[in-house]
PDB file of C-alpha atoms and ligand atoms in Angstrom:
ATOM      1  CA  MET A   1      97.078 126.029 119.917  1.00 88.00           C
ATOM      2  CA  SER A   2      96.781 122.468 119.031  1.00 96.00           C
ATOM      3  CA  LYS A   3      94.736 119.409 120.139  1.00 98.00           C
ATOM      4  CA  ILE A   4      97.198 116.446 120.612  1.00 98.00           C
ATOM      5  CA  VAL A   5      96.180 112.765 121.218  1.00 98.00           C
ATOM      6  CA  VAL A   6      98.614 111.073 123.468  1.00 99.00           C
ATOM      7  CA  VAL A   7      98.978 107.354 122.971  1.00 99.00           C
ATOM      8  CA  VAL A   8     100.559 105.529 125.777  1.00 99.00           C
ATOM      9  CA  GLY A   9     101.802 101.998 124.764  1.00 98.00           C
ATOM     10  CA  SER A  10     101.446 100.452 128.299  1.00 98.00           C
ATOM     11  CA  LEU A  11      98.461  99.515 130.422  1.00 98.00           C
ATOM     12  CA  ARG A  12     100.228  99.097 133.687  1.00 98.00           C
ATOM     13  CA  ALA A  13      98.991 101.079 136.481  1.00 97.00           C
ATOM     14  CA  GLU A  14     102.217 102.622 137.634  1.00 97.00           C
ATOM     15  CA  SER A  15     103.684 102.789 134.036  1.00 98.00           C
ATOM     16  CA  TYR A  16     106.751 104.932 133.791  1.00 98.00           C
ATOM     17  CA  ASN A  17     105.545 105.856 130.111  1.00 98.00           C
ATOM     18  CA  ARG A  18     102.390 107.043 131.405  1.00 98.00           C
ATOM     19  CA  GLN A  19     104.132 109.019 134.049  1.00 98.00           C
ATOM     20  CA  PHE A  20     106.414 110.296 131.676  1.00 98.00           C
ATOM     21  CA  ALA A  21     103.702 111.255 129.234  1.00 98.00           C
ATOM     22  CA  GLN A  22     101.720 113.144 131.856  1.00 98.00           C
ATOM     23  CA  ALA A  23     104.799 115.154 132.909  1.00 98.00           C
ATOM     24  CA  LEU A  24     105.528 116.031 129.346  1.00 98.00           C
ATOM     25  CA  THR A  25     102.042 117.647 129.091  1.00 98.00           C
ATOM     26  CA  ARG A  26     103.121 119.897 132.239  1.00 98.00           C
ATOM     27  CA  LEU A  27     106.223 121.213 130.596  1.00 98.00           C
ATOM     28  CA  PRO A  28     106.289 124.974 129.647  1.00 97.00           C
ATOM     29  CA  ALA A  29     106.469 123.964 126.001  1.00 97.00           C
ATOM     30  CA  ALA A  30     102.997 122.341 126.479  1.00 98.00           C
ATOM     31  CA  THR A  31     101.220 125.358 127.739  1.00 97.00           C
ATOM     32  CA  GLY A  32      98.031 126.402 126.035  1.00 95.00           C
ATOM     33  CA  HIS A  33      97.785 123.090 124.071  1.00 97.00           C
ATOM     34  CA  ASP A  34      95.188 120.525 124.622  1.00 98.00           C
ATOM     35  CA  PHE A  35      96.239 116.886 125.263  1.00 98.00           C
ATOM     36  CA  VAL A  36      93.912 114.034 125.266  1.00 98.00           C
ATOM     37  CA  PHE A  37      95.084 110.499 126.401  1.00 98.00           C
ATOM     38  CA  ALA A  38      93.545 107.772 124.210  1.00 98.00           C
ATOM     39  CA  ASP A  39      91.882 104.828 125.971  1.00 98.00           C
ATOM     40  CA  ILE A  40      93.528 101.878 124.114  1.00 98.00           C
ATOM     41  CA  GLY A  41      93.031  99.443 127.148  1.00 98.00           C
ATOM     42  CA  SER A  42      89.332  99.054 126.386  1.00 97.00           C
ATOM     43  CA  LEU A  43      89.729  98.102 122.814  1.00 98.00           C
ATOM     44  CA  PRO A  44      89.023  94.482 121.763  1.00 98.00           C
ATOM     45  CA  LEU A  45      91.560  92.334 120.032  1.00 98.00           C
ATOM     46  CA  TYR A  46      91.606  93.289 116.264  1.00 98.00           C
ATOM     47  CA  ASP A  47      89.569  90.964 114.171  1.00 98.00           C
ATOM     48  CA  GLN A  48      89.429  91.748 110.480  1.00 98.00           C
ATOM     49  CA  ASP A  49      85.857  90.324 110.555  1.00 98.00           C
ATOM     50  CA  ASP A  50      84.753  93.203 112.589  1.00 97.00           C
ATOM     51  CA  ASP A  51      85.831  95.806 110.128  1.00 97.00           C
ATOM     52  CA  ALA A  52      82.245  96.477 108.747  1.00 95.00           C
ATOM     53  CA  ASP A  53      80.893  96.815 112.426  1.00 97.00           C
ATOM     54  CA  GLN A  54      83.669  98.288 114.658  1.00 98.00           C
ATOM     55  CA  ALA A  55      83.254  98.480 118.355  1.00 98.00           C
ATOM     56  CA  GLN A  56      82.227 101.921 119.807  1.00 98.00           C
ATOM     57  CA  SER A  57      85.578 102.047 121.517  1.00 98.00           C
ATOM     58  CA  VAL A  58      87.283 101.798 118.100  1.00 98.00           C
ATOM     59  CA  LYS A  59      84.971 104.433 116.534  1.00 98.00           C
ATOM     60  CA  ASP A  60      85.667 106.599 119.594  1.00 98.00           C
ATOM     61  CA  LEU A  61      89.476 106.195 118.992  1.00 98.00           C
ATOM     62  CA  LYS A  62      89.126 106.869 115.504  1.00 98.00           C
ATOM     63  CA  GLU A  63      87.027 110.031 116.053  1.00 98.00           C
ATOM     64  CA  LEU A  64      89.321 111.383 118.667  1.00 98.00           C
ATOM     65  CA  VAL A  65      92.410 111.037 116.297  1.00 98.00           C
ATOM     66  CA  ARG A  66      90.414 112.712 113.434  1.00 98.00           C
ATOM     67  CA  SER A  67      89.643 115.653 115.520  1.00 98.00           C
ATOM     68  CA  SER A  68      93.206 116.008 116.543  1.00 98.00           C
ATOM     69  CA  ASP A  69      96.129 118.192 115.151  1.00 98.00           C
ATOM     70  CA  GLY A  70      98.736 115.539 115.873  1.00 98.00           C
ATOM     71  CA  VAL A  71      99.621 112.320 117.736  1.00 98.00           C
ATOM     72  CA  ILE A  72     102.346 111.645 120.365  1.00 99.00           C
ATOM     73  CA  PHE A  73     103.103 107.906 120.939  1.00 99.00           C
ATOM     74  CA  VAL A  74     104.834 107.334 124.366  1.00 98.00           C
ATOM     75  CA  THR A  75     105.898 103.681 124.280  1.00 98.00           C
ATOM     76  CA  PRO A  76     107.849 101.100 126.217  1.00 98.00           C
ATOM     77  CA  GLU A  77     109.967  98.654 124.498  1.00 98.00           C
ATOM     78  CA  TYR A  78     108.839  94.982 124.819  1.00 98.00           C
ATOM     79  CA  ASN A  79     111.299  92.451 123.350  1.00 97.00           C
ATOM     80  CA  ARG A  80     113.009  95.009 121.198  1.00 97.00           C
ATOM     81  CA  SER A  81     109.681  96.079 119.560  1.00 98.00           C
ATOM     82  CA  ILE A  82     106.475  97.970 120.494  1.00 98.00           C
ATOM     83  CA  PRO A  83     103.842  96.210 122.828  1.00 98.00           C
ATOM     84  CA  GLY A  84     101.048  94.424 121.246  1.00 98.00           C
ATOM     85  CA  VAL A  85      98.457  96.616 122.925  1.00 98.00           C
ATOM     86  CA  LEU A  86      99.845  99.704 120.952  1.00 99.00           C
ATOM     87  CA  LYS A  87     100.021  97.793 117.667  1.00 98.00           C
ATOM     88  CA  ASN A  88      96.333  96.552 118.274  1.00 99.00           C
ATOM     89  CA  ALA A  89      95.234 100.174 118.632  1.00 99.00           C
ATOM     90  CA  ILE A  90      97.167 101.192 115.694  1.00 99.00           C
ATOM     91  CA  ASP A  91      95.702  98.461 113.691  1.00 98.00           C
ATOM     92  CA  HIS A  92      92.124  99.280 114.653  1.00 98.00           C
ATOM     93  CA  ALA A  93      92.184 102.936 113.808  1.00 98.00           C
ATOM     94  CA  SER A  94      93.964 102.128 110.420  1.00 98.00           C
ATOM     95  CA  ARG A  95      90.811 100.085 109.164  1.00 98.00           C
ATOM     96  CA  PRO A  96      88.745  99.447 107.345  1.00 97.00           C
ATOM     97  CA  TYR A  97      90.938  99.730 104.266  1.00 96.00           C
ATOM     98  CA  GLY A  98      90.789 103.355 102.971  1.00 96.00           C
ATOM     99  CA  ASP A  99      89.325 104.632 106.102  1.00 98.00           C
ATOM    100  CA  SER A 100      92.536 105.126 108.426  1.00 98.00           C
ATOM    101  CA  ALA A 101      92.214 107.767 110.890  1.00 98.00           C
ATOM    102  CA  TRP A 102      96.026 108.048 111.106  1.00 98.00           C
ATOM    103  CA  ALA A 103      96.667 109.264 107.676  1.00 98.00           C
ATOM    104  CA  GLY A 104      98.368 112.724 107.398  1.00 98.00           C
ATOM    105  CA  LYS A 105      98.412 113.307 111.182  1.00 98.00           C
ATOM    106  CA  PRO A 106     101.910 114.583 112.321  1.00 98.00           C
ATOM    107  CA  ALA A 107     103.420 112.029 114.863  1.00 98.00           C
ATOM    108  CA  GLY A 108     105.934 112.254 117.726  1.00 98.00           C
ATOM    109  CA  VAL A 109     107.658 109.112 119.017  1.00 98.00           C
ATOM    110  CA  ILE A 110     109.172 109.102 122.419  1.00 98.00           C
ATOM    111  CA  GLY A 111     109.549 106.408 125.128  1.00 98.00           C
ATOM    112  CA  VAL A 112     110.929 105.447 128.528  1.00 98.00           C
ATOM    113  CA  SER A 113     112.603 102.187 129.303  1.00 98.00           C
ATOM    114  CA  ILE A 114     114.500 100.732 132.382  1.00 96.00           C
ATOM    115  CA  GLY A 115     117.248  99.474 129.797  1.00 93.00           C
ATOM    116  CA  ALA A 116     120.137 101.566 128.492  1.00 93.00           C
ATOM    117  CA  VAL A 117     118.604 101.506 124.901  1.00 93.00           C
ATOM    118  CA  GLY A 118     115.778 103.758 126.130  1.00 91.00           C
ATOM    119  CA  THR A 119     113.280 102.302 123.629  1.00 98.00           C
ATOM    120  CA  ALA A 120     115.279 102.953 120.544  1.00 98.00           C
ATOM    121  CA  LEU A 121     114.550  99.569 118.873  1.00 98.00           C
ATOM    122  CA  ALA A 122     110.729  99.907 119.740  1.00 98.00           C
ATOM    123  CA  GLN A 123     110.816 103.423 118.358  1.00 98.00           C
ATOM    124  CA  GLN A 124     112.433 102.228 115.062  1.00 98.00           C
ATOM    125  CA  HIS A 125     109.790  99.612 114.631  1.00 98.00           C
ATOM    126  CA  LEU A 126     107.083 102.178 115.230  1.00 98.00           C
ATOM    127  CA  ARG A 127     108.526 104.438 112.749  1.00 98.00           C
ATOM    128  CA  ASN A 128     108.352 101.778 110.121  1.00 98.00           C
ATOM    129  CA  VAL A 129     104.448 101.466 111.002  1.00 98.00           C
ATOM    130  CA  LEU A 130     103.834 105.102 110.882  1.00 98.00           C
ATOM    131  CA  ALA A 131     105.607 105.686 107.588  1.00 98.00           C
ATOM    132  CA  TYR A 132     103.217 103.098 106.037  1.00 98.00           C
ATOM    133  CA  LEU A 133     100.158 104.948 107.746  1.00 98.00           C
ATOM    134  CA  ASP A 134     101.439 108.158 106.086  1.00 98.00           C
ATOM    135  CA  MET A 135     102.014 109.913 109.301  1.00 98.00           C
ATOM    136  CA  PRO A 136     104.776 112.536 109.019  1.00 98.00           C
ATOM    137  CA  THR A 137     106.812 111.771 111.920  1.00 98.00           C
ATOM    138  CA  LEU A 138     109.361 114.023 113.747  1.00 98.00           C
ATOM    139  CA  GLY A 139     112.860 112.821 112.759  1.00 98.00           C
ATOM    140  CA  ALA A 140     114.965 114.701 114.994  1.00 98.00           C
ATOM    141  CA  PRO A 141     115.733 115.228 117.849  1.00 98.00           C
ATOM    142  CA  GLU A 142     115.338 111.606 118.656  1.00 98.00           C
ATOM    143  CA  ALA A 143     114.547 110.967 122.406  1.00 98.00           C
ATOM    144  CA  PHE A 144     115.521 107.587 124.196  1.00 98.00           C
ATOM    145  CA  ILE A 145     114.825 107.994 127.726  1.00 98.00           C
ATOM    146  CA  GLN A 146     116.116 105.728 130.497  1.00 97.00           C
ATOM    147  CA  TRP A 147     114.035 105.595 133.767  1.00 97.00           C
ATOM    148  CA  LYS A 148     116.116 106.947 136.676  1.00 96.00           C
ATOM    149  CA  ASP A 149     115.366 108.352 140.012  1.00 96.00           C
ATOM    150  CA  GLY A 150     114.510 112.034 139.542  1.00 96.00           C
ATOM    151  CA  LEU A 151     113.361 111.712 135.876  1.00 98.00           C
ATOM    152  CA  ILE A 152     109.889 112.578 137.350  1.00 98.00           C
ATOM    153  CA  THR A 153     109.536 114.858 140.325  1.00 98.00           C
ATOM    154  CA  PRO A 154     107.113 114.092 143.240  1.00 97.00           C
ATOM    155  CA  GLU A 155     104.866 116.788 141.631  1.00 97.00           C
ATOM    156  CA  GLY A 156     104.809 114.914 138.358  1.00 98.00           C
ATOM    157  CA  THR A 157     106.964 117.027 136.386  1.00 98.00           C
ATOM    158  CA  ILE A 158     110.017 116.396 134.303  1.00 98.00           C
ATOM    159  CA  GLY A 159     113.052 116.335 136.555  1.00 98.00           C
ATOM    160  CA  GLU A 160     115.515 119.334 136.082  1.00 97.00           C
ATOM    161  CA  GLN A 161     118.264 117.281 134.398  1.00 96.00           C
ATOM    162  CA  SER A 162     115.825 116.172 131.551  1.00 97.00           C
ATOM    163  CA  ALA A 163     113.272 119.040 131.360  1.00 98.00           C
ATOM    164  CA  GLY A 164     115.434 121.130 128.832  1.00 98.00           C
ATOM    165  CA  PHE A 165     115.852 118.414 126.483  1.00 98.00           C
ATOM    166  CA  VAL A 166     112.339 116.956 126.558  1.00 98.00           C
ATOM    167  CA  GLY A 167     111.089 120.451 126.254  1.00 98.00           C
ATOM    168  CA  GLY A 168     113.100 120.977 123.244  1.00 98.00           C
ATOM    169  CA  TRP A 169     111.845 117.740 121.832  1.00 98.00           C
ATOM    170  CA  LEU A 170     108.180 119.041 122.479  1.00 98.00           C
ATOM    171  CA  GLU A 171     108.807 122.353 120.798  1.00 98.00           C
ATOM    172  CA  ALA A 172     110.299 120.413 117.714  1.00 98.00           C
ATOM    173  CA  PHE A 173     107.107 118.312 117.718  1.00 98.00           C
ATOM    174  CA  PHE A 174     104.862 121.325 117.729  1.00 98.00           C
ATOM    175  CA  ALA A 175     106.798 123.106 114.935  1.00 98.00           C
ATOM    176  CA  LEU A 176     106.146 119.817 112.957  1.00 98.00           C
ATOM    177  CA  VAL A 177     102.524 120.143 113.748  1.00 98.00           C
ATOM    178  CA  ASP A 178     102.536 123.708 112.598  1.00 97.00           C
ATOM    179  CA  ARG A 179     104.049 122.840 109.284  1.00 96.00           C
ATOM    180  CA  HIS A 180     101.108 120.350 108.678  1.00 96.00           C
ATOM    181  CA  GLN A 181      98.209 122.622 109.793  1.00 89.00           C
ATOM    182  CA  ASP A 182      95.532 122.863 106.956  1.00 68.00           C
TER     183      ASP A 182
HETATM  184  C1  FNR B 201     110.189  94.525 128.812  1.00 54.09           C
HETATM  185  N1  FNR B 201     111.357  95.637 129.095  1.00 54.09           N
HETATM  186  C2  FNR B 201     112.085  95.823 128.163  1.00 54.09           C
HETATM  187  N2  FNR B 201     112.879  96.869 128.372  1.00 54.09           N
HETATM  188  C3  FNR B 201     113.886  97.226 127.151  1.00 54.09           C
HETATM  189  O1  FNR B 201     114.537  98.221 127.443  1.00 54.09           O
HETATM  190  N3  FNR B 201     113.987  96.541 126.127  1.00 54.09           N
HETATM  191  C4  FNR B 201     113.183  95.405 125.879  1.00 54.09           C
HETATM  192  O2  FNR B 201     113.250  94.953 124.990  1.00 54.09           O
HETATM  193  C5  FNR B 201     112.205  95.116 126.946  1.00 54.09           C
HETATM  194  N4  FNR B 201     111.429  93.967 126.782  1.00 54.09           N
HETATM  195  C6  FNR B 201     110.325  93.856 127.812  1.00 54.09           C
HETATM  196  C7  FNR B 201     109.348  92.717 127.426  1.00 54.09           C
HETATM  197  C8  FNR B 201     108.379  92.595 128.324  1.00 54.09           C
HETATM  198  C9  FNR B 201     107.177  91.732 127.933  1.00 54.09           C
HETATM  199  C10 FNR B 201     108.143  93.442 129.348  1.00 54.09           C
HETATM  200  C11 FNR B 201     106.916  93.471 130.422  1.00 54.09           C
HETATM  201  C12 FNR B 201     109.115  94.535 129.777  1.00 54.09           C
HETATM  202  C13 FNR B 201     111.325  96.283 130.410  1.00 54.09           C
HETATM  203  C14 FNR B 201     110.471  97.588 130.337  1.00 54.09           C
HETATM  204  O3  FNR B 201     111.404  98.600 129.949  1.00 54.09           O
HETATM  205  C15 FNR B 201     109.836  97.932 131.642  1.00 54.09           C
HETATM  206  O4  FNR B 201     109.022  96.908 132.027  1.00 54.09           O
HETATM  207  C16 FNR B 201     109.034  99.179 131.658  1.00 54.09           C
HETATM  208  O5  FNR B 201     108.820  99.585 133.003  1.00 54.09           O
HETATM  209  C17 FNR B 201     107.863  99.075 130.859  1.00 54.09           C
HETATM  210  O6  FNR B 201     107.318 100.360 130.536  1.00 54.09           O
HETATM  211  P1  FNR B 201     105.893 100.883 131.584  1.00 54.09           P
HETATM  212  O7  FNR B 201     104.977  99.809 131.658  1.00 54.09           O
HETATM  213  O8  FNR B 201     106.538 101.107 132.902  1.00 54.09           O
HETATM  214  O9  FNR B 201     105.680 102.096 130.959  1.00 54.09           O
END
């Protein structure tokens, strides 16, 4: 059983991506695993001058990531890329140079958009960043999710039309995590 950090790239209270991430953790494939949602909204704006004296919220994020077996990024697409709040969190935990918390952690990338592209372009940008951070990232299946009525049930689970596909994605992610266990 694994401990997984979930990083949601939206701070919006009713965020579709947060709702989706929570529903993801209720899938049968998630049973027995431990999911911890990272708090990226309390991080300061990244400033390299603070590298030698990182804020407690930054230290907490790094410790959380280090204690995990893998990371799932659930992100919206903003202007065909990832939201600044997500990049801010990634940059924080990657520093100071040589002390990145991300290195070697298996990653999954998934996201929900109201647009037909389903966060495909944001995910592609994110993959570029994760490659540089030396995070082995699930290549397939890809999961570009469009927000539609019924995607999330009133009970907060993934709707029946998508549960099989998303469950398969989660199983593939856990297989990646297993391959990278020490
Ligand atoms: C968007 N949205 C959006 N959608 C998309 O498919 N491609 C895009 O490039 C963008 N760009 C974009 C920029 C900004 C600044 C905002 C606020 C929104 C729409 C986006 O998919 C929608 O707002 C989602 O609801 C955002 O995800 P959360 O916050 O619901 O998780």
